[in-house]
Coordinates of C-alpha atoms in Angstrom, one line a residue:
M50 CA -0.2 0.0 0.1
S51 CA 1.3 3.7 -1.0
T52 CA 2.3 5.8 2.0
S53 CA -0.1 8.5 3.0
Q54 CA 0.9 12.1 2.6
W55 CA -1.7 14.0 4.4
N56 CA -3.3 12.0 7.2
T57 CA -1.6 13.0 10.1
P58 CA -2.0 16.2 12.1
A59 CA 1.4 17.4 11.1
S60 CA 1.3 16.7 7.4
L61 CA -2.4 18.0 7.2
R62 CA -1.2 21.0 8.8
S63 CA 1.9 21.6 6.2
L64 CA -0.7 20.9 3.3
L65 CA -2.8 23.8 4.6
N66 CA 0.3 25.8 4.7
E67 CA 1.1 25.2 1.4
L68 CA -2.5 25.7 0.0
V69 CA -2.8 29.1 1.9
S70 CA 0.6 30.1 0.4
W71 CA -0.8 30.0 -2.9
D72 CA -2.4 33.4 -3.0
S73 CA -6.0 32.9 -4.7
R74 CA -7.9 36.1 -4.0
T75 CA -10.7 36.7 -6.1
T76 CA -10.3 37.9 -9.4
T77 CA -6.4 37.5 -9.2
D78 CA -4.1 35.7 -11.6
G79 CA -3.4 33.5 -8.3
E80 CA -7.3 32.7 -8.5
C81 CA -6.8 31.2 -11.9
T82 CA -3.5 29.5 -11.2
F83 CA -4.7 27.6 -8.0
S84 CA -6.7 24.8 -9.6
T85 CA -3.8 23.8 -11.6
R86 CA -1.7 23.5 -8.7
V87 CA -4.4 21.4 -6.7
A88 CA -4.8 19.1 -9.6
E89 CA -0.9 18.9 -9.7
K90 CA -0.9 18.0 -5.8
L91 CA -3.7 15.3 -6.3
R92 CA -2.0 13.5 -9.1
T93 CA 0.8 12.6 -6.7
L94 CA -1.7 10.3 -5.2
A95 CA -1.4 6.7 -6.6
Y96 CA -5.1 6.5 -7.4
F97 CA -5.0 9.4 -10.0
T98 CA -1.5 8.0 -11.4
H99 CA -3.6 5.0 -12.3
H100 CA -6.9 7.1 -13.1
P101 CA -5.9 10.2 -14.6
E102 CA -9.3 10.4 -16.4
H103 CA -10.9 10.8 -13.3
L104 CA -9.1 14.2 -12.5
K105 CA -10.3 17.0 -14.7
L106 CA -10.5 20.8 -14.4
Q107 CA -13.8 22.7 -15.4
D108 CA -14.0 25.9 -17.1
A109 CA -15.4 28.4 -14.7
G110 CA -14.9 31.6 -17.1
L111 CA -12.2 34.2 -17.0
G112 CA -9.5 32.1 -16.9
R113 CA -10.6 30.1 -14.0
N114 CA -11.2 26.7 -13.2
S115 CA -12.9 24.2 -10.8
V116 CA -11.2 20.7 -9.8
L117 CA -13.1 17.8 -9.9
A118 CA -11.5 14.5 -8.7
L119 CA -13.2 11.3 -8.7
Y120 CA -12.5 8.2 -6.4
K121 CA -14.4 5.4 -7.8
N122 CA -14.9 2.1 -5.9
P123 CA -15.7 -0.5 -8.5
S124 CA -18.4 -2.0 -6.5
A125 CA -20.2 1.0 -5.4
T126 CA -22.6 3.4 -6.9
D127 CA -23.2 5.7 -3.6
T128 CA -21.2 8.8 -4.0
I129 CA -20.6 11.6 -1.6
V130 CA -19.7 15.0 -3.2
L131 CA -17.2 17.0 -1.1
I132 CA -17.3 20.7 -1.9
S133 CA -15.2 23.4 -1.2
H134 CA -14.0 26.9 -2.5
F135 CA -10.6 28.1 -2.7
D136 CA -10.7 31.6 -3.4
T137 CA -10.3 34.3 -0.6
V138 CA -10.9 37.7 0.0
W139 CA -8.4 40.6 -0.3
T140 CA -5.9 41.4 2.5
E141 CA -5.6 45.3 2.6
E142 CA -6.5 45.1 6.4
Y143 CA -3.3 43.5 7.6
G144 CA -1.3 46.8 7.0
V145 CA 2.5 46.3 7.2
M146 CA 1.6 42.5 7.9
E147 CA 0.0 42.0 4.6
P148 CA 3.3 40.1 3.1
L149 CA 2.6 37.6 5.8
A150 CA -1.2 37.0 5.1
F151 CA -0.7 34.0 3.2
Q152 CA 2.0 32.6 5.3
P153 CA 0.3 31.2 8.7
E154 CA 3.1 30.3 10.8
A155 CA 4.9 33.4 10.0
L156 CA 1.9 35.5 10.8
T157 CA 1.1 33.9 13.7
A158 CA 4.6 34.1 15.0
A159 CA 4.9 37.9 14.3
L160 CA 1.3 38.8 15.9
H161 CA 2.8 38.1 18.9
Q162 CA 5.0 41.3 18.5
V163 CA 1.7 43.5 18.2
A164 CA -0.6 41.3 20.7
D165 CA -1.5 44.4 22.5
E166 CA -3.2 46.1 19.4
L167 CA -5.4 43.2 18.8
P168 CA -9.3 42.8 20.0
E169 CA -9.1 40.9 23.5
D170 CA -10.8 38.0 22.2
A171 CA -8.2 37.5 19.4
R172 CA -5.3 38.4 21.7
N173 CA -6.3 35.8 24.1
D174 CA -6.8 33.3 21.2
L175 CA -3.3 34.1 20.1
L176 CA -1.6 33.9 23.4
S177 CA -3.2 30.4 24.0
G178 CA -1.3 28.9 21.3
D179 CA -4.6 27.0 20.2
Y180 CA -5.1 29.2 16.8
L181 CA -3.3 29.5 13.4
F182 CA -3.8 32.9 11.6
G183 CA -4.0 33.7 8.2
R184 CA -6.0 34.6 5.2
G185 CA -7.9 31.5 4.0
T186 CA -7.1 29.1 7.1
M187 CA -10.6 29.2 8.1
D188 CA -12.4 30.7 5.2
M189 CA -11.9 27.9 3.7
K190 CA -8.8 26.1 2.7
M191 CA -8.8 24.1 5.7
G192 CA -11.9 22.5 4.2
L193 CA -10.1 21.8 0.9
A194 CA -7.3 20.3 2.8
L195 CA -9.8 17.9 4.8
H196 CA -11.4 16.8 1.6
M197 CA -8.0 16.1 0.0
A198 CA -6.8 14.1 2.9
L199 CA -10.2 12.4 3.1
I200 CA -10.1 11.2 -0.7
E201 CA -6.5 10.0 -0.2
K202 CA -7.3 7.7 2.6
A203 CA -10.5 6.4 0.7
S204 CA -8.5 5.4 -1.9
L205 CA -5.5 4.0 -0.1
E206 CA -8.1 1.8 1.8
Q207 CA -10.2 1.3 -1.1
W208 CA -13.4 2.4 1.1
P209 CA -16.6 0.8 -0.3
I210 CA -18.1 4.1 -1.6
N211 CA -17.5 7.0 -4.2
L212 CA -16.1 10.3 -3.6
V213 CA -15.7 13.3 -6.1
L214 CA -13.8 16.1 -4.6
L215 CA -15.0 19.4 -6.1
T216 CA -13.3 22.7 -5.2
V217 CA -14.4 25.8 -6.8
P218 CA -13.3 29.5 -7.5
D219 CA -15.4 32.8 -7.3
E220 CA -17.5 31.7 -4.0
E221 CA -16.7 34.9 -2.8
V222 CA -18.3 37.1 -5.4
N223 CA -20.7 35.4 -7.8
S224 CA -20.2 31.5 -7.1
A225 CA -19.4 31.1 -10.9
G226 CA -17.3 28.1 -10.1
M227 CA -20.2 26.3 -8.3
R228 CA -22.7 27.4 -11.2
T229 CA -20.6 26.0 -13.9
A230 CA -19.7 22.7 -12.1
V231 CA -23.6 21.8 -11.6
E232 CA -24.1 20.5 -15.1
E233 CA -20.7 18.7 -14.9
L234 CA -21.8 16.9 -11.5
V235 CA -25.0 15.9 -13.6
R236 CA -22.8 14.3 -16.7
M237 CA -20.5 12.7 -14.2
R238 CA -23.3 11.0 -12.2
D239 CA -24.6 9.9 -15.7
V240 CA -21.1 8.6 -17.2
Y241 CA -19.9 6.8 -14.1
G242 CA -23.2 5.5 -13.0
L243 CA -23.0 7.5 -9.6
S244 CA -25.7 7.8 -7.2
Y245 CA -25.3 11.1 -5.2
K246 CA -26.1 10.3 -1.7
L247 CA -24.9 13.5 0.0
F248 CA -23.5 17.1 -0.8
L249 CA -20.9 17.5 1.8
N250 CA -19.2 20.8 2.2
S251 CA -16.5 21.8 5.1
E252 CA -17.1 25.6 5.5
P253 CA -16.1 26.7 8.8
T254 CA -18.0 26.9 12.0
F255 CA -19.4 30.6 12.2
S256 CA -20.2 32.3 15.6
Q257 CA -24.0 32.9 16.0
E258 CA -23.1 36.2 17.9
P259 CA -19.9 37.8 19.1
G260 CA -17.9 35.9 21.5
D261 CA -19.8 32.6 20.5
P262 CA -17.6 29.4 21.4
K263 CA -19.7 26.8 20.2
E264 CA -19.2 24.6 17.0
Y265 CA -21.7 23.8 14.7
I266 CA -23.1 21.4 11.9
Y267 CA -25.3 22.9 9.5
S268 CA -28.2 20.9 7.6
G269 CA -28.8 23.7 5.2
T270 CA -28.0 27.0 4.0
I271 CA -29.4 30.5 4.0
G272 CA -30.3 32.1 0.7
K273 CA -29.6 35.4 -0.7
I274 CA -31.1 37.6 -3.4
M275 CA -30.7 41.1 -4.2
P276 CA -33.6 43.1 -5.3
A277 CA -32.3 46.6 -7.2
A278 CA -34.0 49.7 -8.4
L279 CA -33.4 52.4 -11.0
F280 CA -35.0 55.7 -10.5
Y281 CA -35.8 57.9 -13.2
G282 CA -36.9 61.5 -12.4
K283 CA -36.7 64.7 -14.7
E284 CA -33.5 66.8 -15.0
T285 CA -33.3 70.4 -14.4
H286 CA -31.0 73.3 -13.3
V287 CA -30.2 73.8 -9.7
G288 CA -31.8 77.3 -10.3
E289 CA -35.0 75.9 -10.9
P290 CA -35.5 72.9 -8.9
L291 CA -39.1 72.4 -9.5
K292 CA -39.0 72.3 -13.0
G293 CA -37.7 68.7 -12.4
L294 CA -37.6 65.8 -9.9
T295 CA -34.2 64.5 -8.9
A296 CA -33.9 60.5 -8.6
T297 CA -32.2 61.0 -5.0
Y298 CA -35.6 62.2 -3.8
I299 CA -37.4 59.4 -5.4
S300 CA -34.9 56.7 -4.0
S301 CA -35.1 57.8 -0.4
F302 CA -38.8 56.7 -0.2
L303 CA -37.7 53.3 -1.1
A304 CA -34.8 53.1 1.0
Q305 CA -36.9 54.0 4.2
E306 CA -39.3 51.3 3.0
M307 CA -36.7 48.5 2.5
E308 CA -34.2 49.0 4.9
F309 CA -35.1 46.9 8.2
N310 CA -38.6 46.1 6.6
P311 CA -39.8 42.9 9.0
L312 CA -42.0 42.0 6.0
F313 CA -38.8 40.2 4.4
K314 CA -38.0 38.6 7.5
E315 CA -38.4 34.7 7.5
T316 CA -38.3 32.3 10.6
N317 CA -37.8 28.7 10.3
Y318 CA -36.6 26.0 12.8
G319 CA -36.5 28.9 15.2
E320 CA -33.9 30.6 13.4
T321 CA -34.6 34.0 11.5
T322 CA -33.0 35.8 8.7
P323 CA -31.1 39.2 9.2
L324 CA -33.4 42.3 8.1
P325 CA -32.9 43.5 4.7
V326 CA -30.5 46.5 4.4
S327 CA -29.1 48.8 1.3
L328 CA -25.9 47.5 -0.2
Q329 CA -25.5 50.4 -2.6
L330 CA -27.4 53.7 -3.3
K331 CA -26.1 56.2 -5.9
D332 CA -26.9 58.6 -8.4
L333 CA -25.6 57.9 -12.0
K334 CA -24.2 61.4 -12.9
T335 CA -20.5 60.9 -13.9
S336 CA -19.1 64.3 -12.9
Y337 CA -20.0 67.4 -11.3
S338 CA -22.3 69.9 -12.9
T339 CA -25.3 72.1 -11.8
Q340 CA -27.7 69.7 -13.3
T341 CA -29.6 67.9 -11.0
P342 CA -29.1 64.1 -10.6
Y343 CA -32.2 62.6 -12.5
R344 CA -31.3 58.9 -12.4
A345 CA -30.2 56.9 -9.6
A346 CA -29.8 53.3 -8.5
S347 CA -30.0 51.1 -5.5
L348 CA -29.3 47.8 -4.4
Y349 CA -30.8 45.6 -1.5
N350 CA -29.8 42.5 0.3
V351 CA -32.6 40.0 1.0
F352 CA -31.9 36.9 2.8
L353 CA -34.2 33.8 2.3
M354 CA -35.3 30.7 4.1
D355 CA -38.5 29.4 2.1
R356 CA -39.1 32.3 -0.2
D357 CA -38.1 32.1 -4.1
A358 CA -37.5 34.9 -6.7
S359 CA -41.1 35.1 -7.6
E360 CA -42.5 35.8 -4.1
I361 CA -39.7 38.3 -3.4
M362 CA -40.2 40.2 -6.6
Q363 CA -43.9 40.4 -5.8
L364 CA -43.2 41.7 -2.2
F365 CA -40.8 43.9 -3.4
S366 CA -43.0 45.3 -5.8
D367 CA -45.6 45.7 -3.2
V368 CA -43.2 47.9 -0.9
A369 CA -42.0 49.8 -4.0
R370 CA -45.5 50.7 -5.0
Q371 CA -46.3 52.0 -1.1
A372 CA -43.1 53.9 -1.2
M373 CA -43.7 55.7 -4.7
D374 CA -47.1 56.5 -3.3
A375 CA -45.6 58.4 -0.3
C376 CA -43.4 60.0 -2.7
N377 CA -46.1 61.0 -5.1
A378 CA -47.9 62.5 -2.1
S379 CA -45.1 64.1 -0.6
Y380 CA -44.1 65.9 -4.1
Q381 CA -47.6 66.8 -4.7
Q382 CA -47.7 68.6 -1.4
I383 CA -44.5 70.4 -2.2
C384 CA -45.7 71.5 -5.6
E385 CA -48.9 72.9 -4.2
R386 CA -47.2 74.6 -1.6
E387 CA -44.9 76.4 -4.0
G388 CA -47.3 76.8 -6.7
A389 CA -45.5 74.9 -9.1
E390 CA -46.8 72.2 -11.8
P391 CA -45.8 68.5 -11.0
V392 CA -43.6 66.9 -13.8
G393 CA -45.5 63.7 -13.4
E394 CA -46.3 61.0 -11.0
V395 CA -43.5 58.1 -10.3
R396 CA -44.7 54.9 -11.7
V397 CA -43.5 51.6 -10.6
M398 CA -42.7 48.9 -13.3
R399 CA -40.5 45.8 -13.3
Y400 CA -37.8 45.3 -15.8
E401 CA -39.5 42.6 -17.8
E402 CA -42.4 45.3 -18.3
L403 CA -39.6 48.0 -19.5
L404 CA -38.0 45.6 -21.7
E405 CA -41.2 44.6 -23.5
Y406 CA -42.4 48.2 -24.2
A407 CA -38.8 49.0 -25.5
Q408 CA -38.9 46.0 -27.8
S409 CA -42.2 47.1 -29.1
K410 CA -41.1 50.7 -29.5
L411 CA -37.7 50.1 -30.6
G412 CA -37.7 47.0 -32.1
S413 CA -35.9 43.9 -30.7
E414 CA -32.6 44.3 -32.8
A415 CA -32.2 47.8 -31.5
V416 CA -32.9 46.8 -27.9
E417 CA -30.5 43.5 -28.2
S418 CA -27.7 46.0 -29.2
M419 CA -28.3 48.0 -26.6
I420 CA -28.1 45.5 -24.2
T421 CA -24.9 44.0 -25.9
D422 CA -23.1 47.5 -25.7
A423 CA -23.6 47.5 -21.6
V424 CA -22.8 43.8 -21.5
L425 CA -19.4 44.5 -23.5
D426 CA -18.2 47.4 -20.9
Q427 CA -15.2 45.6 -19.3
E428 CA -15.1 48.3 -16.5
L429 CA -18.4 47.2 -15.1
D430 CA -19.5 44.3 -12.9
D431 CA -22.7 42.6 -13.2
R432 CA -24.6 44.7 -10.9
E433 CA -23.3 47.8 -12.9
K434 CA -24.3 46.1 -16.2
C435 CA -27.8 45.8 -14.9
F436 CA -28.3 49.2 -14.0
K437 CA -26.7 50.5 -17.4
I438 CA -28.8 48.1 -19.3
T439 CA -31.9 49.6 -17.7
D440 CA -30.7 53.3 -17.9
A441 CA -30.1 52.7 -21.6
L442 CA -33.7 51.4 -22.2
L443 CA -35.1 54.2 -20.1
I444 CA -33.4 57.1 -21.7
E445 CA -34.9 56.0 -25.0
C446 CA -38.1 55.6 -23.6
Q447 CA -38.8 58.8 -21.5
E448 CA -42.2 58.8 -21.9
L449 CA -42.7 56.3 -19.1
T450 CA -40.8 58.5 -16.7
P451 CA -40.5 59.4 -13.9
A452 CA -40.3 55.7 -13.3
N453 CA -39.1 53.3 -10.5
V454 CA -37.9 50.2 -12.5
L455 CA -37.6 47.0 -10.2
M456 CA -35.0 44.4 -11.1
F457 CA -32.8 41.7 -9.8
A458 CA -28.8 42.0 -9.8
P459 CA -26.6 39.0 -9.2
P460 CA -25.8 36.8 -7.4
Y461 CA -28.7 34.8 -6.3
Y462 CA -28.4 31.9 -3.7
P463 CA -31.3 30.1 -3.3
A464 CA -32.1 28.7 0.3
V465 CA -31.4 24.8 1.0
N466 CA -32.7 22.8 3.9
T467 CA -32.7 19.2 4.4
S468 CA -33.1 18.8 8.1
E469 CA -35.9 16.7 7.8
D470 CA -33.8 14.0 5.6
P471 CA -33.4 10.7 7.5
L472 CA -29.7 10.5 6.4
V473 CA -29.0 13.9 7.9
I474 CA -30.8 13.1 11.1
N475 CA -28.8 10.3 11.5
S476 CA -25.6 11.9 10.4
I477 CA -25.9 14.7 12.8
D478 CA -26.6 12.3 15.5
L479 CA -23.6 10.3 14.7
M480 CA -21.4 13.6 14.6
K481 CA -22.7 14.7 17.9
K482 CA -21.9 11.5 19.5
T483 CA -18.2 11.4 17.6
A484 CA -17.5 14.9 19.0
I485 CA -18.3 13.8 22.5
E486 CA -16.0 10.9 22.0
L487 CA -13.2 13.5 20.8
G488 CA -13.9 15.7 24.1
T489 CA -15.9 18.2 22.5
H490 CA -19.7 19.1 21.6
V491 CA -21.2 20.3 18.3
D492 CA -24.7 21.6 18.0
Q493 CA -27.0 21.5 14.9
I494 CA -27.9 24.8 13.1
H495 CA -30.6 24.4 10.1
Y496 CA -29.3 27.2 8.2
F497 CA -25.4 28.1 7.5
N498 CA -25.3 31.7 8.3
G499 CA -22.6 32.5 5.8
I500 CA -23.3 32.3 1.9
C501 CA -22.5 28.9 0.7
D502 CA -22.2 26.9 -2.8
L503 CA -24.6 24.3 -1.3
S504 CA -27.0 26.8 -2.5
Y505 CA -26.7 25.2 -5.9
V506 CA -27.7 21.7 -5.1
H507 CA -31.1 20.1 -4.0
Y508 CA -32.9 23.0 -5.6
T509 CA -36.6 22.2 -5.1
G510 CA -38.2 25.5 -6.5
T511 CA -40.7 25.5 -9.2
A512 CA -40.1 27.1 -12.9
T513 CA -42.5 29.8 -11.7
G514 CA -40.0 30.8 -8.8
W515 CA -36.8 30.8 -11.2
T516 CA -38.3 32.3 -14.4
A517 CA -39.4 35.3 -12.3
Y518 CA -35.5 35.7 -11.8
E519 CA -34.6 34.9 -15.3
H520 CA -37.2 37.8 -16.6
N521 CA -36.1 40.4 -14.4
T522 CA -32.3 40.1 -14.3
P523 CA -30.9 42.2 -17.2
V524 CA -27.6 40.3 -17.6
W525 CA -29.2 37.1 -17.5
G526 CA -28.2 34.7 -20.0
K527 CA -25.4 37.3 -21.0
T528 CA -22.9 37.3 -18.1
Y529 CA -24.9 35.5 -15.7
S530 CA -27.2 32.3 -15.4
I531 CA -27.9 29.8 -12.7
P532 CA -28.6 26.2 -14.3
F533 CA -31.8 25.7 -12.3
Q534 CA -32.8 22.8 -14.4
A535 CA -29.8 20.7 -13.8
M536 CA -29.9 21.8 -10.1
T537 CA -33.2 19.9 -9.6
E538 CA -31.4 16.8 -10.7
L539 CA -28.8 17.1 -7.9
D540 CA -31.5 16.0 -5.4
A541 CA -29.4 14.5 -2.5
P542 CA -29.4 16.1 0.9
V543 CA -27.0 18.8 2.0
L544 CA -24.7 18.7 5.1
N545 CA -21.7 21.2 6.4
V546 CA -19.4 19.8 8.7
G547 CA -16.1 22.1 9.0
P548 CA -13.5 23.1 11.3
F549 CA -14.0 26.0 14.0
G550 CA -12.4 29.2 13.5
K551 CA -13.2 32.8 13.9
D552 CA -13.2 36.3 12.3
A553 CA -13.7 35.2 8.7
H554 CA -12.9 38.3 6.3
Q555 CA -11.0 40.0 9.2
R556 CA -7.2 40.5 9.7
T557 CA -7.5 38.2 12.8
E558 CA -9.2 35.4 10.6
R559 CA -7.9 32.1 12.4
L560 CA -8.3 28.6 12.6
H561 CA -8.7 26.4 15.9
I562 CA -5.8 24.1 15.6
E563 CA -7.1 20.9 17.4
S564 CA -10.6 21.2 15.7
A565 CA -9.1 21.4 12.1
F566 CA -6.0 18.8 12.5
V567 CA -7.1 16.5 15.2
R568 CA -11.0 16.3 15.3
L569 CA -12.3 16.9 11.8
P570 CA -10.4 14.5 10.1
L571 CA -11.7 11.8 12.4
M572 CA -15.3 13.1 12.4
L573 CA -15.3 13.3 8.3
E574 CA -13.9 9.7 8.2
V575 CA -16.7 8.4 10.6
L576 CA -19.2 10.2 8.4
V577 CA -18.1 8.8 5.3
K578 CA -17.8 5.4 6.5
S579 CA -21.2 5.3 7.9
M580 CA -22.4 5.8 4.5
C581 CA -20.2 2.9 2.8
S582 CA -22.6 0.4 0.9
V583 CA -21.1 -2.7 1.9
G584 CA -18.9 -4.3 4.4
E585 CA -19.0 -3.6 8.4
I586 CA -17.7 -0.3 9.3
E587 CA -15.0 0.0 11.8
H588 CA -15.0 2.8 14.0
A589 CA -12.3 5.4 13.1
I590 CA -11.7 6.3 16.7
S591 CA -9.5 3.6 18.8

């Protein structure tokens, strides 16, 4: 039997340090090269030397790739998909220590020199010696390292189950990696005769509140959707303000109605979504002038549990109409007070209504050309392109203004929950018992409270739910899409079992050493072996 590379705490720590040292910040060249380096690392395993066809790169766009590695037992069809992401957020907050952000051992040692500058909780953790600091240690290269060690051990010991290791880029922005991998997972299922039994992520445990020391297992993931709006008023000179209507004035009414609106709050299994907030509010003037800002755009964050895009758009429309009713009433009072003639009433319409009107007026070919011009603007991200498309259509259809056009902007993460699945119930019970044997406790959370790629498997929504998203997302089918139909075919339950850490996306991001290198390898091994299709499963803890 070949020698194991990554199945001791020391070797696993060495693997993590190497993975973290490969800078893979989202949108950098490092994100593009990381997948090749992981694939090269996996090719050192004897199994992939003999089965090179079971290791491939999947195009995720913009020079990025996902890695898919299949360990296939000849006698098994049951398959667990191990999901992780390898991109990280950026590192400016490290300041003078930024060169060490991807060197966990060196950073952890260097932080002792400035321990007094750290927040109390981080300082205590540093001085305890129980944590390893660095960008990506917690979120989430440790998860990838655990999966690499797991697939190595399964292949060496010929476990009677199949494993697919899937690690993807771009989770921190648009999840292009996972969205482009979904159809490949369906293809692999059909080509290799796999029966997907579980989608297992190893995102880290996130605190439920500041100072929360508990470790968790997640049987679902919260959803996220971004309703957006473009406001179009009437331009004028600042010296004649009532000859126009500013978009900033219009937008303020929707901002007041959307921010912290409890109508968008959902509660399930005793867990509640955070309230909606504004992520962006800006006018579309590109330079200073004494012309009033007559176009503006806003973006709102809404978390989901049960609702789909159709329900959110209906709720968003209702709230927007209420807001514009208030806007129109207030504006009418101002005009009456000042003896001015209103420029019109602000109407509310969805993007799909604007698109249909523009196509009727201008012709489909002209509209498509306008959309293409916006899509090809390389200086804009997907959210800005949504606004630019809508703005271009409204400029050519000013008879519809003043207006408030409602849309969606990417990304969209459907909520997923499989807490009632018997396999998940049994698995969580097994993990709790195993954790106790290892000297710790884990609790169940029904919705992972950070965005997670598990959103793109086990989709149970209807076509009505997803077509509302397609029809009202201006860049749909151009620069952004979600494989909803393929997602419905990946119907196995989901589970997230990952290491304990703190302060993801902060300069004090850190990983609990014993959780990561001692407990989690054993817990994941017990979990996978409990699902093996044949043979008596030996307990992984002696």
